[in-house]
PDB file of C-alpha atoms in Angstrom:
ATOM      1  CA  MET A 349      -9.753   6.911  17.091  1.00 37.00           C
ATOM      2  CA  GLY A 350      -8.883   3.221  17.882  1.00 41.00           C
ATOM      3  CA  PRO A 351      -6.190   1.331  16.080  1.00 41.00           C
ATOM      4  CA  LEU A 352      -7.430  -1.429  12.832  1.00 44.00           C
ATOM      5  CA  GLU A 353      -6.896  -4.591  14.155  1.00 44.00           C
ATOM      6  CA  PRO A 354      -5.106  -6.831  11.293  1.00 42.00           C
ATOM      7  CA  ALA A 355      -7.186  -9.532   9.603  1.00 44.00           C
ATOM      8  CA  GLU A 356      -6.622 -13.003  11.456  1.00 46.00           C
ATOM      9  CA  ARG A 357      -3.646 -14.722  10.366  1.00 47.00           C
ATOM     10  CA  ASN A 358      -2.380 -18.249   9.754  1.00 48.00           C
ATOM     11  CA  PRO A 359       0.562 -18.486  11.919  1.00 44.00           C
ATOM     12  CA  ALA A 360       2.446 -21.386   9.967  1.00 45.00           C
ATOM     13  CA  GLN A 361       1.928 -19.180   6.973  1.00 46.00           C
ATOM     14  CA  LEU A 362       3.036 -16.262   8.777  1.00 42.00           C
ATOM     15  CA  ARG A 363       6.467 -18.177   9.886  1.00 42.00           C
ATOM     16  CA  LYS A 364       7.050 -19.700   6.563  1.00 41.00           C
ATOM     17  CA  THR A 365       6.974 -16.416   4.949  1.00 41.00           C
ATOM     18  CA  GLY A 366       9.040 -14.943   7.480  1.00 41.00           C
ATOM     19  CA  LEU A 367      11.353 -17.807   6.757  1.00 39.00           C
ATOM     20  CA  ALA A 368      11.090 -17.475   2.963  1.00 43.00           C
ATOM     21  CA  ILE A 369      12.504 -13.680   3.617  1.00 42.00           C
ATOM     22  CA  THR A 370      15.258 -14.370   5.808  1.00 41.00           C
ATOM     23  CA  ALA A 371      16.794 -16.903   3.208  1.00 41.00           C
ATOM     24  CA  VAL A 372      16.402 -14.935   0.244  1.00 41.00           C
ATOM     25  CA  MET A 373      17.173 -11.401   1.590  1.00 45.00           C
ATOM     26  CA  LEU A 374      20.150 -12.294   4.176  1.00 43.00           C
ATOM     27  CA  ILE A 375      21.576  -9.194   3.928  1.00 41.00           C
ATOM     28  CA  GLY A 376      18.493  -7.121   2.456  1.00 41.00           C
ATOM     29  CA  GLY A 377      16.789  -8.086   4.961  1.00 57.00           C
ATOM     30  CA  ILE A 378      18.950  -5.811   7.231  1.00 47.00           C
ATOM     31  CA  LEU A 379      19.199  -2.882   4.862  1.00 43.00           C
ATOM     32  CA  VAL A 380      15.110  -2.846   4.261  1.00 51.00           C
ATOM     33  CA  THR A 381      15.310  -2.781   8.442  1.00 52.00           C
ATOM     34  CA  VAL A 382      18.035   0.098   8.602  1.00 61.00           C
ATOM     35  CA  ALA A 383      15.909   2.265   5.806  1.00 63.00           C
ATOM     36  CA  TYR A 384      12.769   1.465   7.371  1.00 63.00           C
ATOM     37  CA  ARG A 385      14.425   3.394  10.500  1.00 64.00           C
ATOM     38  CA  MET A 386      15.552   5.804   8.878  1.00 66.00           C
ATOM     39  CA  LYS A 387      11.974   6.423   7.206  1.00 69.00           C
ATOM     40  CA  LEU A 388      10.646   6.555  10.482  1.00 66.00           C
ATOM     41  CA  SER A 389      13.158   8.891  12.143  1.00 69.00           C
ATOM     42  CA  ALA A 390      12.467  11.426   9.278  1.00 66.00           C
ATOM     43  CA  GLU A 391       8.230  10.928   9.601  1.00 66.00           C
ATOM     44  CA  GLU A 392       9.192  11.485  13.982  1.00 67.00           C
ATOM     45  CA  ARG A 393      10.311  15.312  12.884  1.00 70.00           C
ATOM     46  CA  ASP A 394       7.287  15.766  11.327  1.00 72.00           C
ATOM     47  CA  ARG A 395       3.911  13.604  11.376  1.00 82.00           C
ATOM     48  CA  ARG A 396       1.986  15.478   8.764  1.00 88.00           C
ATOM     49  CA  PRO A 397       1.739  14.184   5.177  1.00 92.00           C
ATOM     50  CA  HIS A 398       3.426  16.624   2.748  1.00 92.00           C
ATOM     51  CA  VAL A 399       2.538  17.278  -0.872  1.00 94.00           C
ATOM     52  CA  VAL A 400       4.754  15.405  -3.826  1.00 92.00           C
ATOM     53  CA  GLN A 401       2.633  16.912  -7.028  1.00 94.00           C
ATOM     54  CA  ARG A 402      -0.552  17.536  -7.925  1.00 96.00           C
ATOM     55  CA  LEU A 403      -2.520  15.221 -10.434  1.00 98.00           C
ATOM     56  CA  THR A 404      -2.869  17.943 -13.632  1.00 97.00           C
ATOM     57  CA  GLU A 405      -3.123  15.519 -16.038  1.00 97.00           C
ATOM     58  CA  VAL A 406      -5.971  13.592 -16.466  1.00 98.00           C
ATOM     59  CA  PHE A 407      -5.782   9.953 -16.477  1.00 98.00           C
ATOM     60  CA  PHE A 408      -9.168   8.053 -18.227  1.00 98.00           C
ATOM     61  CA  GLY A 409     -10.142   4.408 -18.271  1.00 98.00           C
ATOM     62  CA  ARG A 410     -12.809   2.108 -17.403  1.00 98.00           C
ATOM     63  CA  ASP A 411     -14.363   1.107 -13.867  1.00 99.00           C
ATOM     64  CA  GLN A 412     -15.767  -2.534 -12.904  1.00 98.00           C
ATOM     65  CA  HIS A 413     -18.853  -1.311 -14.273  1.00 98.00           C
ATOM     66  CA  ASN A 414     -17.453  -0.410 -17.846  1.00 98.00           C
ATOM     67  CA  ARG A 415     -18.346   2.796 -17.427  1.00 98.00           C
ATOM     68  CA  ALA A 416     -15.763   5.784 -18.287  1.00 98.00           C
ATOM     69  CA  PHE A 417     -13.667   6.968 -15.721  1.00 99.00           C
ATOM     70  CA  SER A 418     -11.407  10.069 -15.243  1.00 98.00           C
ATOM     71  CA  THR A 419      -9.156  11.298 -12.404  1.00 98.00           C
ATOM     72  CA  ASP A 420     -11.519  14.216 -12.388  1.00 98.00           C
ATOM     73  CA  GLN A 421     -13.867  12.467 -10.593  1.00 98.00           C
ATOM     74  CA  LEU A 422     -11.633  12.109  -7.325  1.00 98.00           C
ATOM     75  CA  LYS A 423     -12.037  15.823  -7.240  1.00 98.00           C
ATOM     76  CA  GLY A 424     -13.396  17.282  -3.967  1.00 97.00           C
ATOM     77  CA  ARG A 425     -12.633  13.538  -2.456  1.00 97.00           C
ATOM     78  CA  VAL A 426     -10.012  11.847   0.051  1.00 98.00           C
ATOM     79  CA  THR A 427      -8.638   9.186  -2.261  1.00 98.00           C
ATOM     80  CA  PHE A 428      -7.137   5.896  -1.245  1.00 99.00           C
ATOM     81  CA  PHE A 429      -4.868   4.638  -4.170  1.00 99.00           C
ATOM     82  CA  THR A 430      -3.144   1.533  -4.882  1.00 99.00           C
ATOM     83  CA  PRO A 431      -2.066  -0.318  -8.261  1.00 98.00           C
ATOM     84  CA  LEU A 432      -3.521  -3.716  -9.017  1.00 98.00           C
ATOM     85  CA  SER A 433      -2.663  -6.615 -10.922  1.00 98.00           C
ATOM     86  CA  LEU A 434      -5.028  -9.492 -10.452  1.00 97.00           C
ATOM     87  CA  LYS A 435      -2.401 -12.437 -10.926  1.00 96.00           C
ATOM     88  CA  GLU A 436      -0.873 -10.981  -7.911  1.00 95.00           C
ATOM     89  CA  GLU A 437      -3.695 -11.577  -5.307  1.00 94.00           C
ATOM     90  CA  GLU A 438      -1.811 -12.750  -2.636  1.00 94.00           C
ATOM     91  CA  ARG A 439       0.472  -9.626  -2.627  1.00 94.00           C
ATOM     92  CA  MET A 440      -2.288  -7.280  -2.990  1.00 97.00           C
ATOM     93  CA  GLY A 441      -4.090  -9.123   0.092  1.00 96.00           C
ATOM     94  CA  GLU A 442      -2.732  -6.941   2.714  1.00 96.00           C
ATOM     95  CA  VAL A 443      -3.556  -3.313   1.219  1.00 98.00           C
ATOM     96  CA  LEU A 444      -6.764  -4.488   0.067  1.00 98.00           C
ATOM     97  CA  SER A 445      -7.950  -5.705   3.509  1.00 97.00           C
ATOM     98  CA  LEU A 446      -6.930  -2.670   5.066  1.00 98.00           C
ATOM     99  CA  MET A 447      -8.973  -0.607   2.871  1.00 98.00           C
ATOM    100  CA  VAL A 448     -11.752  -2.805   3.093  1.00 98.00           C
ATOM    101  CA  ASP A 449     -11.480  -2.220   6.594  1.00 97.00           C
ATOM    102  CA  LEU A 450     -11.364   1.758   6.364  1.00 98.00           C
ATOM    103  CA  SER A 451     -14.301   1.251   4.122  1.00 98.00           C
ATOM    104  CA  LYS A 452     -16.387  -0.167   6.563  1.00 97.00           C
ATOM    105  CA  LYS A 453     -15.008   1.938   9.765  1.00 96.00           C
ATOM    106  CA  TYR A 454     -16.518   5.026   7.373  1.00 97.00           C
ATOM    107  CA  ALA A 455     -19.418   3.265   5.511  1.00 96.00           C
ATOM    108  CA  GLY A 456     -21.206   6.904   6.026  1.00 90.00           C
ATOM    109  CA  ASN A 457     -18.851   9.229   4.790  1.00 96.00           C
ATOM    110  CA  ASP A 458     -19.210   9.557   0.885  1.00 97.00           C
ATOM    111  CA  ASN A 459     -16.229  12.132   0.743  1.00 96.00           C
ATOM    112  CA  LEU A 460     -13.637   8.776   0.451  1.00 98.00           C
ATOM    113  CA  ARG A 461     -12.952   7.041  -2.625  1.00 99.00           C
ATOM    114  CA  PHE A 462     -11.007   3.524  -2.732  1.00 99.00           C
ATOM    115  CA  VAL A 463      -9.428   3.799  -5.929  1.00 99.00           C
ATOM    116  CA  GLY A 464      -6.946   0.686  -7.842  1.00 99.00           C
ATOM    117  CA  PHE A 465      -5.831   0.917 -11.528  1.00 99.00           C
ATOM    118  CA  THR A 466      -4.340  -2.066 -12.742  1.00 98.00           C
ATOM    119  CA  VAL A 467      -1.036  -2.661 -14.386  1.00 98.00           C
ATOM    120  CA  ASP A 468      -2.255  -5.581 -16.290  1.00 97.00           C
ATOM    121  CA  GLY A 469      -5.033  -4.108 -18.538  1.00 96.00           C
ATOM    122  CA  GLU A 470      -4.500  -6.705 -21.147  1.00 95.00           C
ATOM    123  CA  GLN A 471      -5.488  -9.193 -18.603  1.00 96.00           C
ATOM    124  CA  ASP A 472      -7.479  -7.498 -16.104  1.00 98.00           C
ATOM    125  CA  GLY A 473     -10.979  -6.460 -17.594  1.00 97.00           C
ATOM    126  CA  PRO A 474     -13.855  -4.379 -16.048  1.00 98.00           C
ATOM    127  CA  GLY A 475     -15.455  -8.184 -15.355  1.00 98.00           C
ATOM    128  CA  GLU A 476     -12.340  -8.977 -13.701  1.00 98.00           C
ATOM    129  CA  LEU A 477     -11.808  -6.168 -11.690  1.00 98.00           C
ATOM    130  CA  LYS A 478     -15.959  -6.425 -10.908  1.00 98.00           C
ATOM    131  CA  ALA A 479     -15.652 -10.080  -9.702  1.00 98.00           C
ATOM    132  CA  LEU A 480     -12.525  -9.259  -7.146  1.00 98.00           C
ATOM    133  CA  LEU A 481     -14.595  -6.447  -5.472  1.00 98.00           C
ATOM    134  CA  GLU A 482     -17.316  -8.946  -4.910  1.00 98.00           C
ATOM    135  CA  LYS A 483     -15.037 -11.098  -3.837  1.00 97.00           C
ATOM    136  CA  ILE A 484     -13.678  -8.622  -1.011  1.00 97.00           C
ATOM    137  CA  GLY A 485     -17.265  -7.717   0.295  1.00 97.00           C
ATOM    138  CA  VAL A 486     -17.338  -4.300  -1.579  1.00 98.00           C
ATOM    139  CA  GLY A 487     -18.892  -4.779  -4.862  1.00 97.00           C
ATOM    140  CA  SER A 488     -21.905  -2.819  -4.564  1.00 97.00           C
ATOM    141  CA  ASP A 489     -19.902   0.318  -2.871  1.00 98.00           C
ATOM    142  CA  GLU A 490     -20.215   3.119  -5.292  1.00 98.00           C
ATOM    143  CA  ARG A 491     -17.022   4.810  -3.395  1.00 99.00           C
ATOM    144  CA  TRP A 492     -14.788   1.444  -4.752  1.00 99.00           C
ATOM    145  CA  LEU A 493     -13.707   2.317  -8.315  1.00 99.00           C
ATOM    146  CA  PHE A 494     -11.268  -0.572 -10.059  1.00 99.00           C
ATOM    147  CA  VAL A 495      -9.672   0.730 -13.564  1.00 99.00           C
ATOM    148  CA  GLN A 496      -8.609  -0.414 -16.206  1.00 98.00           C
ATOM    149  CA  ALA A 497      -7.097   1.314 -19.033  1.00 98.00           C
ATOM    150  CA  GLU A 498      -4.069   0.999 -21.814  1.00 97.00           C
ATOM    151  CA  GLU A 499      -1.358  -0.815 -20.032  1.00 97.00           C
ATOM    152  CA  GLU A 500       1.498   1.169 -20.404  1.00 97.00           C
ATOM    153  CA  SER A 501      -0.676   4.340 -20.336  1.00 98.00           C
ATOM    154  CA  ALA A 502      -1.399   3.116 -16.690  1.00 98.00           C
ATOM    155  CA  ARG A 503       1.723   1.915 -15.564  1.00 98.00           C
ATOM    156  CA  GLY A 504       3.323   5.095 -16.727  1.00 98.00           C
ATOM    157  CA  TYR A 505       0.788   7.215 -15.057  1.00 98.00           C
ATOM    158  CA  ILE A 506       1.589   5.361 -11.676  1.00 98.00           C
ATOM    159  CA  ARG A 507       4.827   5.683 -11.986  1.00 97.00           C
ATOM    160  CA  HIS A 508       5.423   9.360 -12.773  1.00 97.00           C
ATOM    161  CA  LYS A 509       2.072  11.176 -11.947  1.00 98.00           C
ATOM    162  CA  VAL A 510       1.307   8.975  -8.662  1.00 98.00           C
ATOM    163  CA  ARG A 511       5.103   8.523  -8.418  1.00 96.00           C
ATOM    164  CA  VAL A 512       4.896   5.212  -6.879  1.00 96.00           C
ATOM    165  CA  GLU A 513       6.681   2.296  -7.848  1.00 95.00           C
ATOM    166  CA  PHE A 514       4.338  -1.281  -8.414  1.00 96.00           C
ATOM    167  CA  GLU A 515       7.460  -3.469  -8.755  1.00 94.00           C
ATOM    168  CA  GLU A 516      10.367  -4.044  -6.971  1.00 89.00           C
ATOM    169  CA  THR A 517      13.556  -6.129  -7.199  1.00 83.00           C
ATOM    170  CA  ILE A 518      15.112  -8.526  -4.481  1.00 79.00           C
ATOM    171  CA  LYS A 519      18.325  -9.887  -3.940  1.00 74.00           C
ATOM    172  CA  THR A 520      17.998 -13.899  -3.652  1.00 72.00           C
ATOM    173  CA  LYS A 521      20.254 -16.863  -3.824  1.00 74.00           C
ATOM    174  CA  GLU A 522      19.422 -17.495  -7.268  1.00 78.00           C
ATOM    175  CA  GLY A 523      19.933 -13.941  -8.688  1.00 80.00           C
ATOM    176  CA  PRO A 524      17.726 -10.613  -9.270  1.00 83.00           C
ATOM    177  CA  VAL A 525      13.731 -11.125  -8.883  1.00 84.00           C
ATOM    178  CA  LYS A 526      11.197  -8.895  -9.210  1.00 89.00           C
ATOM    179  CA  ARG A 527       7.686  -8.908  -7.974  1.00 90.00           C
ATOM    180  CA  PHE A 528       4.948  -7.086  -7.571  1.00 94.00           C
ATOM    181  CA  ARG A 529       4.584  -4.292  -4.899  1.00 94.00           C
ATOM    182  CA  SER A 530       0.978  -3.145  -3.208  1.00 95.00           C
ATOM    183  CA  PRO A 531       1.435   0.692  -1.768  1.00 97.00           C
ATOM    184  CA  LEU A 532      -1.121   2.487  -0.987  1.00 98.00           C
ATOM    185  CA  VAL A 533      -1.110   6.159  -1.663  1.00 98.00           C
ATOM    186  CA  PHE A 534      -2.983   9.204  -0.657  1.00 98.00           C
ATOM    187  CA  ILE A 535      -4.596  11.715  -2.828  1.00 98.00           C
ATOM    188  CA  ASP A 536      -6.245  14.674  -1.237  1.00 97.00           C
ATOM    189  CA  GLU A 537      -9.013  16.480  -2.203  1.00 96.00           C
ATOM    190  CA  ASN A 538      -7.436  19.083  -4.807  1.00 96.00           C
ATOM    191  CA  LEU A 539      -5.661  16.007  -6.370  1.00 98.00           C
ATOM    192  CA  HIS A 540      -2.702  16.453  -4.772  1.00 97.00           C
ATOM    193  CA  VAL A 541      -0.368  12.982  -4.398  1.00 98.00           C
ATOM    194  CA  LEU A 542       1.011  12.782  -0.581  1.00 97.00           C
ATOM    195  CA  GLU A 543       3.799  11.231   1.246  1.00 93.00           C
ATOM    196  CA  PRO A 544       3.914   9.165   3.050  1.00 92.00           C
ATOM    197  CA  SER A 545       3.168   6.155   1.238  1.00 94.00           C
ATOM    198  CA  PHE A 546       2.594   3.075   2.637  1.00 95.00           C
ATOM    199  CA  ASP A 547       3.578  -0.583   1.909  1.00 94.00           C
ATOM    200  CA  LEU A 548       2.362  -3.328   4.148  1.00 94.00           C
ATOM    201  CA  ASN A 549       3.912  -5.832   2.838  1.00 92.00           C
ATOM    202  CA  GLU A 550       7.078  -4.511   3.460  1.00 89.00           C
ATOM    203  CA  ALA A 551       6.573  -3.642   7.032  1.00 89.00           C
ATOM    204  CA  LEU A 552       5.552  -7.403   6.942  1.00 89.00           C
ATOM    205  CA  ALA A 553       8.650  -8.770   5.726  1.00 86.00           C
ATOM    206  CA  VAL A 554      10.809  -6.099   8.322  1.00 85.00           C
ATOM    207  CA  GLN A 555       8.547  -7.178  11.336  1.00 88.00           C
ATOM    208  CA  GLU A 556       9.045 -11.100  10.524  1.00 87.00           C
ATOM    209  CA  ASP A 557      12.773 -10.307   9.398  1.00 84.00           C
ATOM    210  CA  ALA A 558      13.503  -8.788  13.451  1.00 86.00           C
ATOM    211  CA  ARG A 559      11.623 -11.631  14.849  1.00 88.00           C
ATOM    212  CA  GLN A 560      13.721 -14.664  12.956  1.00 87.00           C
ATOM    213  CA  MET A 561      16.874 -12.207  13.944  1.00 86.00           C
ATOM    214  CA  LEU A 562      15.655 -12.028  17.808  1.00 88.00           C
ATOM    215  CA  GLU A 563      15.201 -15.856  17.384  1.00 89.00           C
ATOM    216  CA  ASN A 564      18.176 -16.862  16.064  1.00 87.00           C
ATOM    217  CA  ASP A 565      21.037 -14.633  16.993  1.00 86.00           C
ATOM    218  CA  PRO A 566      20.197 -12.646  19.637  1.00 89.00           C
ATOM    219  CA  ALA A 567      23.502 -10.578  19.679  1.00 87.00           C
ATOM    220  CA  ARG A 568      22.541  -9.312  15.811  1.00 83.00           C
ATOM    221  CA  ALA A 569      19.702  -8.365  16.661  1.00 84.00           C
ATOM    222  CA  GLU A 570      20.626  -6.179  19.463  1.00 87.00           C
ATOM    223  CA  LYS A 571      23.138  -4.671  17.097  1.00 82.00           C
ATOM    224  CA  HIS A 572      20.218  -3.689  14.793  1.00 79.00           C
ATOM    225  CA  ASN A 573      17.665  -2.887  17.744  1.00 81.00           C
ATOM    226  CA  ALA A 574      15.594  -5.753  15.955  1.00 84.00           C
ATOM    227  CA  ALA A 575      13.191  -5.485  19.260  1.00 89.00           C
ATOM    228  CA  ALA A 576      11.828  -1.950  17.839  1.00 85.00           C
ATOM    229  CA  HIS A 577      10.533  -3.461  14.652  1.00 85.00           C
ATOM    230  CA  VAL A 578       8.688  -6.456  15.808  1.00 89.00           C
ATOM    231  CA  ASP A 579       5.422  -4.761  15.744  1.00 91.00           C
ATOM    232  CA  ASP A 580       6.255  -2.750  12.853  1.00 89.00           C
ATOM    233  CA  PHE A 581       2.798  -4.069  10.826  1.00 92.00           C
ATOM    234  CA  LYS A 582       0.370  -2.797  12.958  1.00 94.00           C
ATOM    235  CA  ARG A 583       2.226   0.625  13.931  1.00 92.00           C
ATOM    236  CA  THR A 584       2.216   1.101  10.145  1.00 93.00           C
ATOM    237  CA  ARG A 585      -1.899   0.490  10.315  1.00 95.00           C
ATOM    238  CA  GLU A 586      -1.847   2.687  12.681  1.00 95.00           C
ATOM    239  CA  ARG A 587       0.170   5.443  10.865  1.00 94.00           C
ATOM    240  CA  ILE A 588      -2.485   4.961   8.046  1.00 96.00           C
ATOM    241  CA  LEU A 589      -4.957   6.168  10.249  1.00 96.00           C
ATOM    242  CA  GLU A 590      -3.330   9.203  11.938  1.00 95.00           C
ATOM    243  CA  VAL A 591      -2.162  10.477   8.565  1.00 95.00           C
ATOM    244  CA  LEU A 592      -6.025   9.997   7.098  1.00 96.00           C
ATOM    245  CA  ASP A 593      -6.946  12.488  10.615  1.00 95.00           C
ATOM    246  CA  TYR A 594      -4.215  15.216   8.666  1.00 93.00           C
ATOM    247  CA  VAL A 595      -5.531  15.030   5.061  1.00 95.00           C
ATOM    248  CA  LEU A 596      -9.227  15.120   6.381  1.00 92.00           C
ATOM    249  CA  GLN A 597      -8.089  18.067   8.712  1.00 90.00           C
ATOM    250  CA  GLY A 598      -6.351  19.276   5.495  1.00 85.00           C
ATOM    251  CA  ASP A 599      -3.327  19.830   7.643  1.00 76.00           C
ATOM    252  CA  LEU A 600      -0.700  18.949   5.352  1.00 82.00           C
ATOM    253  CA  LYS A 601       3.335  20.428   4.798  1.00 69.00           C
ATOM    254  CA  GLU A 602       4.335  21.453   1.186  1.00 67.00           C
ATOM    255  CA  GLY A 603       7.333  19.492  -0.173  1.00 57.00           C
TER     256      GLY A 603
END
């Protein structure tokens, strides 16, 4: 199985993004890189995904067609899950692009589901969710389910049942700033939430931070092994495919 190719990007925009990350995260960028290395090191000891918990509490909402949705619909399916916020379209871009690539790669596999719960249910209704699906080219694919529910209920379910965070705080010169996170989470056919989850925005940030360090401070880059992280974005996409193989084969580890 070959690696998924990332979507075409504007080099100037990437550089702008990388510079912004370096500017606002003078220390945080290094810390993120170190945390990233620790996470990768832990995964190297056993590449199989592991079970976090099972979704025993049923979640209800309305999908993009304004039809009733419940997590029971995901039983017997392998699900790619991500939090949604339509006002954060740029932050969602990488994970949605990946999910679209996967849905095309496995176009004939009806065992897969591509699911998102909006965390802004008061603004993101079924019509808006349907428009987003049409915009990314999957409006007619019934495997995709973008769901609206009562806002606090959706946020609580994502945090406490799916156990993934959709918000993070970064340090800037002006003080702490909160921003949206758009992670990808695997849920297996038995409704087991799996680790690792994946944050493509984080992978891109680490990669750009490493490249900036190599360019601007070679000694510091050597100290922090920045060269090992210049392709983290591509490696993360490839790792997602590897985890999917394990999930499809049912090769998981407990806890």
